[in-house]
CSV table of C-alpha atoms (C1' of nucleotides) in Angstrom, one decimal:
chain,number,residue,atom,x,y,z
L,1,MET,CA,46.0,44.2,-195.7
L,2,GLY,CA,45.7,40.5,-195.0
L,3,ARG,CA,48.3,38.2,-193.5
L,4,PRO,CA,51.7,37.7,-195.0
L,5,PRO,CA,52.1,34.7,-197.3
L,6,CYS,CA,53.0,31.4,-195.6
L,7,CYS,CA,56.0,30.8,-197.8
L,8,ASP,CA,57.9,32.2,-200.7
L,9,LYS,CA,56.5,30.7,-203.9
L,10,VAL,CA,59.9,30.8,-205.6
L,11,GLY,CA,62.1,27.7,-205.0
L,12,ILE,CA,59.3,25.6,-203.7
L,13,LYS,CA,60.1,21.9,-204.2
L,14,LYS,CA,57.5,19.6,-205.6
L,15,GLY,CA,57.2,15.8,-206.2
L,16,PRO,CA,57.8,12.9,-203.9
L,17,TRP,CA,59.1,13.5,-200.4
L,18,THR,CA,62.5,12.1,-199.5
L,19,PRO,CA,63.1,10.3,-196.2
L,20,GLU,CA,65.3,13.2,-195.1
L,21,GLU,CA,62.4,15.6,-195.5
L,22,ASP,CA,60.1,13.3,-193.7
L,23,ILE,CA,62.5,13.0,-190.8
L,24,VAL,CA,62.8,16.8,-190.6
L,25,LEU,CA,59.0,17.2,-190.7
L,26,VAL,CA,58.3,14.5,-188.1
L,27,SER,CA,61.0,15.8,-185.8
L,28,TYR,CA,59.5,19.2,-186.0
L,29,ILE,CA,56.0,18.0,-185.4
L,30,GLN,CA,57.1,15.8,-182.5
L,31,GLU,CA,58.5,18.9,-180.9
L,32,HIS,CA,55.8,21.4,-181.7
L,33,GLY,CA,52.7,19.3,-182.6
L,34,PRO,CA,50.7,19.6,-185.8
L,35,GLY,CA,49.2,22.9,-186.8
L,36,ASN,CA,50.4,26.3,-187.7
L,37,TRP,CA,51.5,24.9,-191.0
L,38,ARG,CA,52.6,28.2,-192.5
L,39,SER,CA,55.5,28.3,-190.0
L,40,VAL,CA,56.7,24.8,-190.8
L,41,PRO,CA,58.7,25.5,-193.9
L,42,THR,CA,60.3,28.6,-192.3
L,43,ASN,CA,61.2,26.8,-189.1
L,44,THR,CA,62.4,23.6,-190.6
L,45,GLY,CA,64.1,24.9,-193.7
L,46,LEU,CA,62.1,22.5,-195.8
L,47,LEU,CA,61.7,23.8,-199.4
L,48,ARG,CA,58.0,22.8,-199.3
L,49,CYS,CA,54.9,24.9,-199.1
L,50,SER,CA,52.9,24.6,-195.9
L,51,LYS,CA,50.1,22.8,-197.7
L,52,SER,CA,52.5,20.1,-198.9
L,53,CYS,CA,53.8,19.7,-195.3
L,54,ARG,CA,50.3,19.3,-194.0
L,55,LEU,CA,49.3,16.9,-196.7
L,56,ARG,CA,52.4,14.8,-196.1
L,57,TRP,CA,51.7,14.6,-192.4
L,58,THR,CA,48.0,13.9,-192.6
L,59,ASN,CA,48.2,11.3,-195.4
L,60,TYR,CA,51.4,9.5,-194.6
L,61,LEU,CA,53.4,10.4,-191.6
L,62,ARG,CA,50.7,10.8,-189.0
L,63,PRO,CA,50.7,8.1,-186.3
L,64,GLY,CA,48.1,5.4,-186.4
L,65,ILE,CA,47.7,5.2,-190.2
L,66,LYS,CA,47.1,1.8,-191.5
L,67,ARG,CA,48.2,0.9,-194.9
L,68,GLY,CA,47.7,-2.1,-197.1
L,69,ASN,CA,44.6,-4.0,-198.0
L,70,PHE,CA,41.2,-2.9,-196.9
L,71,THR,CA,39.3,-5.5,-195.0
L,72,PRO,CA,35.8,-6.6,-196.1
L,73,HIS,CA,34.5,-4.8,-193.1
L,74,GLU,CA,36.1,-1.6,-194.2
L,75,GLU,CA,34.9,-2.1,-197.8
L,76,GLY,CA,31.4,-2.5,-196.6
L,77,MET,CA,31.6,0.6,-194.5
L,78,ILE,CA,32.9,2.7,-197.4
L,79,ILE,CA,30.3,1.4,-199.8
L,80,HIS,CA,27.5,2.1,-197.4
L,81,LEU,CA,28.8,5.5,-196.3
L,82,GLN,CA,29.5,6.6,-199.8
L,83,ALA,CA,25.9,5.7,-200.7
L,84,LEU,CA,24.6,7.8,-197.8
L,85,LEU,CA,27.0,10.7,-197.9
L,86,GLY,CA,28.3,10.8,-201.5
L,87,ASN,CA,32.0,11.6,-202.1
L,88,LYS,CA,32.5,13.1,-198.7
L,89,TRP,CA,35.7,11.3,-198.1
L,90,ALA,CA,36.7,13.2,-195.0
L,91,ALA,CA,33.4,12.4,-193.4
L,92,ILE,CA,33.7,8.8,-194.4
L,93,ALA,CA,37.2,8.6,-193.1
L,94,SER,CA,36.0,9.8,-189.7
L,95,TYR,CA,34.2,6.5,-189.4
L,96,LEU,CA,37.2,4.5,-190.5
L,97,PRO,CA,40.0,4.8,-188.0
L,98,GLN,CA,43.4,4.4,-189.4
L,99,ARG,CA,42.5,5.2,-192.9
L,100,THR,CA,43.0,8.6,-194.5
L,101,ASP,CA,40.5,10.3,-196.8
L,102,ASN,CA,43.0,10.1,-199.6
L,103,ASP,CA,43.3,6.4,-199.2
L,104,ILE,CA,39.6,5.9,-199.1
L,105,LYS,CA,39.1,8.0,-202.1
L,106,ASN,CA,41.8,6.1,-204.0
L,107,TYR,CA,40.4,2.8,-203.0
L,108,TRP,CA,36.9,3.9,-204.1
L,109,ASN,CA,38.2,5.1,-207.5
L,110,THR,CA,40.4,2.1,-208.2
L,111,HIS,CA,38.6,-0.8,-206.6
L,112,LEU,CA,35.1,-0.3,-205.4
L,113,LYS,CA,33.7,1.6,-208.4
L,114,LYS,CA,34.6,-1.3,-210.6
L,115,LYS,CA,33.4,-3.8,-208.2
L,116,LEU,CA,30.0,-2.1,-207.9
L,117,LYS,CA,29.7,-1.6,-211.6
L,118,LYS,CA,30.2,-5.3,-212.0
L,119,LEU,CA,27.5,-6.0,-209.4
L,120,GLN,CA,25.3,-3.5,-211.0
L,121,SER,CA,25.5,-5.0,-214.4
L,122,ALA,CA,24.9,-8.4,-212.9
L,123,MET,CA,21.8,-7.2,-211.2
L,124,ASP,CA,20.6,-5.2,-214.2
L,125,PRO,CA,22.0,-6.4,-217.5
L,126,HIS,CA,20.0,-3.9,-219.5
L,127,HIS,CA,21.3,-1.0,-217.5
L,128,LEU,CA,23.5,1.4,-219.6
L,129,PRO,CA,26.5,2.4,-217.6
L,130,SER,CA,27.2,6.1,-217.2
L,131,SER,CA,29.6,8.1,-215.0
L,132,ASP,CA,27.1,9.2,-212.5
L,133,SER,CA,24.7,6.3,-212.5
L,134,THR,CA,26.8,4.0,-210.4
L,135,THR,CA,26.4,5.9,-207.2
L,136,THR,CA,22.8,6.6,-207.7
L,137,SER,CA,22.0,3.1,-208.6
L,138,ILE,CA,24.0,1.7,-205.7
L,139,HIS,CA,22.2,4.1,-203.5
L,140,HIS,CA,18.9,2.7,-204.6
L,141,GLN,CA,19.9,-0.9,-204.5
L,142,PHE,CA,21.7,-1.0,-201.3
L,143,VAL,CA,20.1,1.6,-199.2
L,144,SER,CA,16.6,0.3,-198.8
L,145,LYS,CA,15.8,3.0,-196.3
L,146,SER,CA,17.3,5.7,-198.5
L,147,SER,CA,13.9,7.5,-198.4
L,148,CYS,CA,15.0,8.6,-194.9
L,149,PHE,CA,17.6,10.8,-196.6
L,150,LYS,CA,15.7,12.0,-199.6
L,151,THR,CA,15.8,15.6,-198.7
L,152,ASN,CA,18.7,17.9,-198.1
L,153,ARG,CA,17.4,18.7,-194.7
L,154,GLU,CA,17.7,15.0,-193.7
L,155,ARG,CA,21.1,14.8,-195.2
L,156,ILE,CA,22.1,17.7,-193.2
L,157,ASN,CA,20.8,15.9,-190.1
L,158,LEU,CA,23.2,13.1,-190.9
L,159,ASP,CA,26.0,15.5,-191.5
L,160,MET,CA,25.3,17.0,-188.1
L,161,ILE,CA,25.5,13.6,-186.6
L,162,MET,CA,28.8,13.1,-188.5
L,163,ILE,CA,30.1,16.3,-187.1
L,164,ASN,CA,29.0,15.4,-183.7
L,165,ASN,CA,30.6,12.0,-184.0
L,166,ASN,CA,33.8,13.5,-185.2
L,167,ASN,CA,34.5,13.7,-181.5
L,168,LEU,CA,34.7,9.9,-181.7
L,169,SER,CA,37.4,10.0,-184.4
L,170,PRO,CA,40.9,9.3,-183.4
L,171,TYR,CA,41.9,11.9,-186.0
L,172,ASN,CA,40.3,14.9,-184.4
L,173,ASN,CA,42.7,17.3,-182.7
L,174,SER,CA,41.4,16.7,-179.2
L,175,SER,CA,42.3,13.0,-179.3
L,176,LEU,CA,45.8,13.5,-180.8
L,177,SER,CA,47.8,13.8,-177.7
L,178,THR,CA,51.5,14.8,-178.1
L,179,THR,CA,52.5,11.5,-176.6
L,180,THR,CA,51.4,9.6,-179.7
L,181,TYR,CA,53.6,11.4,-182.1
L,182,ALA,CA,56.5,9.1,-181.2
L,183,SER,CA,54.8,6.3,-183.1
L,184,SER,CA,55.2,8.2,-186.3
L,185,THR,CA,58.8,7.0,-186.3
L,186,GLU,CA,57.3,3.7,-187.3
L,187,ASN,CA,55.9,5.3,-190.4
L,188,ILE,CA,59.4,6.7,-191.1
L,189,SER,CA,60.9,3.4,-190.5
L,190,ARG,CA,58.6,1.8,-192.9
L,191,LEU,CA,59.1,4.6,-195.4
L,192,LEU,CA,62.9,4.2,-195.3
L,193,GLU,CA,62.6,0.5,-195.8
L,194,GLY,CA,60.4,1.0,-198.8
L,195,TRP,CA,62.6,3.7,-200.1
L,196,MET,CA,65.7,1.5,-199.9
L,197,ARG,CA,63.8,-1.2,-201.7
L,198,SER,CA,62.9,1.1,-204.6
L,199,SER,CA,66.2,3.0,-204.7
L,200,SER,CA,68.4,2.4,-207.7
L,201,PRO,CA,71.9,3.7,-208.8
L,202,ASN,CA,70.1,5.6,-211.6
L,203,ASN,CA,68.9,8.1,-209.0
L,204,PRO,CA,72.0,9.8,-207.8
L,205,GLU,CA,70.0,12.3,-205.7
L,206,LYS,CA,69.1,9.7,-203.2
L,207,VAL,CA,71.5,8.9,-200.4
L,208,VAL,CA,70.9,5.2,-200.1
L,209,PRO,CA,71.9,3.4,-196.9
L,210,GLN,CA,74.1,0.6,-198.3
L,211,ASN,CA,72.9,-2.2,-196.0
L,212,ASN,CA,70.7,-3.1,-193.1
L,213,ASN,CA,73.1,-1.7,-190.6
L,214,ASP,CA,72.9,1.7,-192.2
L,215,PHE,CA,69.2,1.4,-192.2
L,216,ASN,CA,69.2,0.6,-188.5
L,217,LYS,CA,71.6,3.4,-187.9
L,218,VAL,CA,69.1,5.8,-189.4
L,219,SER,CA,66.3,4.2,-187.6
L,220,ASN,CA,68.1,4.2,-184.3
L,221,SER,CA,69.1,7.8,-184.7
L,222,MET,CA,65.4,8.5,-184.8
L,223,GLY,CA,64.7,6.2,-181.9
L,224,MET,CA,62.8,4.0,-184.3
L,225,PRO,CA,61.8,0.4,-183.5
L,226,THR,CA,63.7,-1.8,-185.9
L,227,THR,CA,61.3,-4.7,-185.7
L,228,PHE,CA,61.8,-6.0,-189.2
L,229,ASP,CA,64.9,-7.9,-190.4
L,230,GLN,CA,64.9,-7.6,-194.1
L,231,SER,CA,68.1,-9.4,-194.8
L,232,SER,CA,66.9,-12.9,-194.8
L,233,TYR,CA,64.3,-12.9,-197.5
L,234,GLN,CA,64.9,-14.4,-200.9
L,235,THR,CA,62.2,-12.8,-203.0
L,236,LYS,CA,60.5,-9.5,-203.1
L,237,ALA,CA,57.1,-11.1,-202.4
L,238,GLU,CA,58.4,-12.9,-199.4
L,239,HIS,CA,60.1,-9.7,-198.3
L,240,ASP,CA,57.0,-7.7,-198.7
L,241,HIS,CA,54.8,-10.3,-197.0
L,242,ASN,CA,57.0,-10.4,-194.0
L,243,TYR,CA,57.5,-6.7,-193.9
L,244,GLU,CA,53.7,-6.3,-193.9
L,245,ALA,CA,53.5,-8.8,-191.1
L,246,ALA,CA,56.1,-7.0,-189.1
L,247,TRP,CA,54.4,-3.7,-189.7
L,248,GLU,CA,51.0,-5.0,-188.7
L,249,LYS,CA,52.5,-6.5,-185.6
L,250,SER,CA,54.2,-3.3,-184.6
L,251,SER,CA,51.1,-1.1,-185.4
L,252,CYS,CA,50.5,1.4,-182.7
L,253,ASP,CA,46.8,1.0,-182.8
L,254,SER,CA,45.6,-2.3,-181.3
L,255,MET,CA,42.0,-2.1,-182.6
L,256,HIS,CA,40.9,-5.4,-183.9
L,257,GLU,CA,41.2,-5.8,-187.7
L,258,ASN,CA,40.7,-8.8,-189.9
L,259,ASN,CA,42.7,-9.0,-193.1
L,260,GLY,CA,41.2,-12.2,-194.4
L,261,SER,CA,39.8,-12.1,-197.9
L,262,ASP,CA,38.1,-15.4,-198.5
L,263,HIS,CA,34.3,-15.5,-198.4
L,264,ASP,CA,33.8,-17.3,-195.1
L,265,GLU,CA,36.2,-15.1,-193.3
L,266,LEU,CA,34.6,-12.1,-194.9
L,267,LEU,CA,31.2,-13.1,-193.8
L,268,ALA,CA,32.5,-13.7,-190.3
L,269,VAL,CA,33.8,-10.2,-190.2
L,270,VAL,CA,30.6,-8.8,-191.6
L,271,GLU,CA,28.6,-10.7,-189.1
L,272,GLY,CA,30.7,-9.2,-186.3
L,273,HIS,CA,30.3,-5.8,-187.9
L,274,VAL,CA,27.6,-4.3,-185.7
L,275,VAL,CA,29.0,-5.5,-182.4
L,276,GLU,CA,32.5,-4.5,-183.4
L,277,ASN,CA,31.5,-1.1,-184.5
L,278,LYS,CA,29.4,-0.4,-181.5
L,279,ALA,CA,32.3,-1.6,-179.3
L,280,HIS,CA,34.6,0.6,-181.2
L,281,VAL,CA,32.4,3.6,-180.9
L,282,VAL,CA,32.1,3.0,-177.2
L,283,THR,CA,35.8,2.6,-176.9
L,284,MET,CA,36.4,5.8,-178.8
L,285,GLN,CA,33.8,7.5,-176.6
L,286,GLU,CA,35.6,6.4,-173.5
L,287,LYS,CA,38.9,7.6,-175.0
L,288,ASN,CA,37.3,11.0,-175.7
L,289,VAL,CA,35.8,11.3,-172.3
L,290,LYS,CA,39.2,10.6,-170.8
L,291,GLN,CA,40.8,13.1,-173.2
L,292,ARG,CA,38.2,15.7,-172.6
L,293,SER,CA,38.3,15.2,-168.9
L,294,CYS,CA,41.9,16.4,-169.1
L,295,ASP,CA,41.0,19.3,-171.3
L,296,HIS,CA,37.6,20.2,-169.9
L,297,GLN,CA,36.6,18.7,-166.6
L,298,ASN,CA,33.1,17.3,-166.2
L,299,SER,CA,32.3,17.3,-169.9
L,300,VAL,CA,30.2,14.4,-171.3
L,301,THR,CA,30.2,12.7,-174.6
L,302,PRO,CA,26.7,12.5,-176.1
L,303,PRO,CA,25.3,9.0,-176.4
L,304,LEU,CA,24.8,7.1,-179.6
L,305,SER,CA,22.0,8.6,-181.6
L,306,PHE,CA,19.2,6.5,-182.9
L,307,LEU,CA,20.2,7.4,-186.4
L,308,GLU,CA,23.8,6.3,-185.9
L,309,LYS,CA,22.6,2.9,-184.5
L,310,TRP,CA,20.4,2.7,-187.6
L,311,LEU,CA,23.5,3.4,-189.7
L,312,TRP,CA,25.4,0.5,-188.2
L,313,ASP,CA,22.5,-1.9,-188.4
L,314,GLU,CA,21.8,-0.9,-192.0
L,315,SER,CA,25.4,-1.2,-192.8
L,316,PHE,CA,25.4,-4.7,-191.5
L,317,GLY,CA,22.3,-5.7,-193.6
L,318,HIS,CA,23.5,-4.2,-196.8
L,319,VAL,CA,27.0,-5.5,-196.5
L,320,GLN,CA,25.7,-8.9,-196.0
L,321,GLU,CA,23.5,-8.4,-199.1
L,322,MET,CA,26.6,-7.3,-200.9
L,323,MET,CA,28.5,-10.4,-199.8
L,324,ASP,CA,25.7,-12.7,-201.0
L,325,LEU,CA,25.9,-11.0,-204.4
L,326,SER,CA,29.7,-10.9,-204.5
L,327,SER,CA,29.8,-14.7,-204.1
L,328,MET,CA,28.4,-14.8,-207.7
L,329,PHE,CA,31.8,-13.6,-209.0
F,1,DA,C1',63.1,-10.3,-223.9
F,2,DA,C1',61.2,-6.0,-225.2
F,3,DA,C1',57.3,-3.1,-225.8
F,4,DT,C1',52.9,-1.8,-224.4
F,5,DT,C1',49.1,-1.4,-221.4
F,6,DC,C1',47.1,-1.3,-217.0
F,7,DA,C1',46.6,-0.4,-212.0
F,8,DG,C1',47.7,1.7,-207.7
F,9,DC,C1',48.7,5.6,-205.2
F,10,DA,C1',51.3,9.8,-203.7
F,11,DA,C1',51.0,14.4,-204.5
F,12,DC,C1',49.3,18.5,-206.8
F,13,DC,C1',45.6,21.8,-208.1
F,14,DG,C1',41.9,24.6,-207.5
F,15,DC,C1',38.0,25.9,-204.8
F,16,DC,C1',35.7,27.6,-200.6
F,17,DG,C1',34.8,28.9,-195.9
F,18,DA,C1',37.4,30.5,-191.9
F,19,DT,C1',40.7,33.4,-190.0
F,20,DT,C1',43.7,37.2,-189.5
F,21,DT,C1',45.4,41.8,-190.1
Z,1,DT,C1',34.9,46.0,-193.4
Z,2,DA,C1',37.9,44.6,-196.9
Z,3,DA,C1',41.6,42.1,-198.4
Z,4,DA,C1',44.6,38.6,-198.2
Z,5,DT,C1',46.1,34.0,-196.6
Z,6,DC,C1',45.2,29.6,-194.2
Z,7,DG,C1',43.4,25.2,-193.7
Z,8,DG,C1',40.7,21.6,-195.5
Z,9,DC,C1',38.5,19.2,-199.0
Z,10,DG,C1',37.5,16.7,-203.4
Z,11,DG,C1',39.0,16.0,-208.1
Z,12,DT,C1',42.7,15.0,-211.0
Z,13,DT,C1',47.3,14.0,-212.6
Z,14,DG,C1',51.5,11.6,-213.4
Z,15,DC,C1',54.9,8.4,-211.9
Z,16,DT,C1',56.1,3.6,-211.0
Z,17,DG,C1',55.8,-1.3,-211.0
Z,18,DA,C1',53.0,-5.2,-212.5
Z,19,DA,C1',50.7,-7.6,-216.0
Z,20,DT,C1',50.0,-8.6,-220.7
Z,21,DT,C1',51.1,-9.0,-225.5
DNA sequence: AAATTCAGCAACCGCCGATTT
DNA sequence: TAAATCGGCGGTTGCTGAATT
C-alpha cells in the first residue's frame, strides 16, 4: 500500500481564494514554514487541497514576490532565456528574482509572444506565422551563438548550470529563512486592499470591511504594515498608481529595479544589464554562502561558470539588438 | 449607454519523477 | 518491489475589467 491521500476529495473548495483563507494559510506557514503540504488542509481546516495551498503560497503569498509591470531588463531576460531554454518557466524564473514562473508564463503568453511576432514579421515580411515558428525563429534571430546549444547534450549542460545556479535563487528552500515569512503579511495587506476595491454588494459571500479603519484593523491584527492611505484618492487610476508606489516602497526586497518604460530609460537599463546581473549573482552568492554557513559550515558556493558569463553577455547583446528593433514600433 | 470583444491573470488540470509505505 | 500519493511543472481555462463598437 502507498501513502494515505493528502485530503478528502469530497467538499474541496475551488476558485479564487478569499482573504480569510489567505490569512489562515499565511499564519500557518509563518508558524510551521512551507512544505508538508498534505498536512496543511487538515491542520488549518481549509477546504482546499494541498496542491491548491502550495500554488497559492508559491504564486501569490510567498514573500518577496514582485507584481506589476515587467521592466525592460526583465523582458530581455525572459526573451533570451526562453530562446535558450524553451518553455522552462521554472528555470527561467530562477534567474528572475521576485517573479513567479506563473507570472513569467502569463507575461510571455500575453505580451512577449505578440511583441516578438511583430518583430519577426517586420524582419521577415514573407514569413508565414505558425504556432511553433515564433520561438524557433526568435531563437535563430536573437541567439547568434545558438550553435553552442544545438545538441541535447549541450542543452543538458546548460540545465546543469541552471540547476547549479538554483543555489543562487532566492526561491530555493535553503535561502528562505523563517524570518522572512513575516513579510508575506504585506502580500496579504495588498490583497485585502485589492479585494476591498473589487468587492461589491452583489457578492454576499464576502465580508467586506466597510472603511479604511476596518481594513487597518484587519491589517493590524495580522501585524501588517499599513503604509498606504487609500482614503484620499479621487480616481481609481490615481488610487492604483499611489497604491503601486506604496507597494513598491514597502517591498521587502531592496534589489534595484527600474520601472521606466521609455526607450532611453530602457536602454539605460539594458546597458547596465551585465553589471547589474553580475552584481546580483555575486550578492546572491554571498547570501547563500551566509545561509549555507549556518546550515553547513565551511561549504563554498561555486564560482560563476564561463557559460553563465556568456549567458549574461549574450543577453546584453541580444537585448540591445531587440531594443534597436523595437524602436521601429 | 448598452452590447460585444479583447486582454490579463489567478487558478485548475493532467502529467511525471520522487517519495513513502 | 509494487502501489499509491506527493510535489512540481507546463498547458490551459474561465472570470473580470477595460476597450471598442
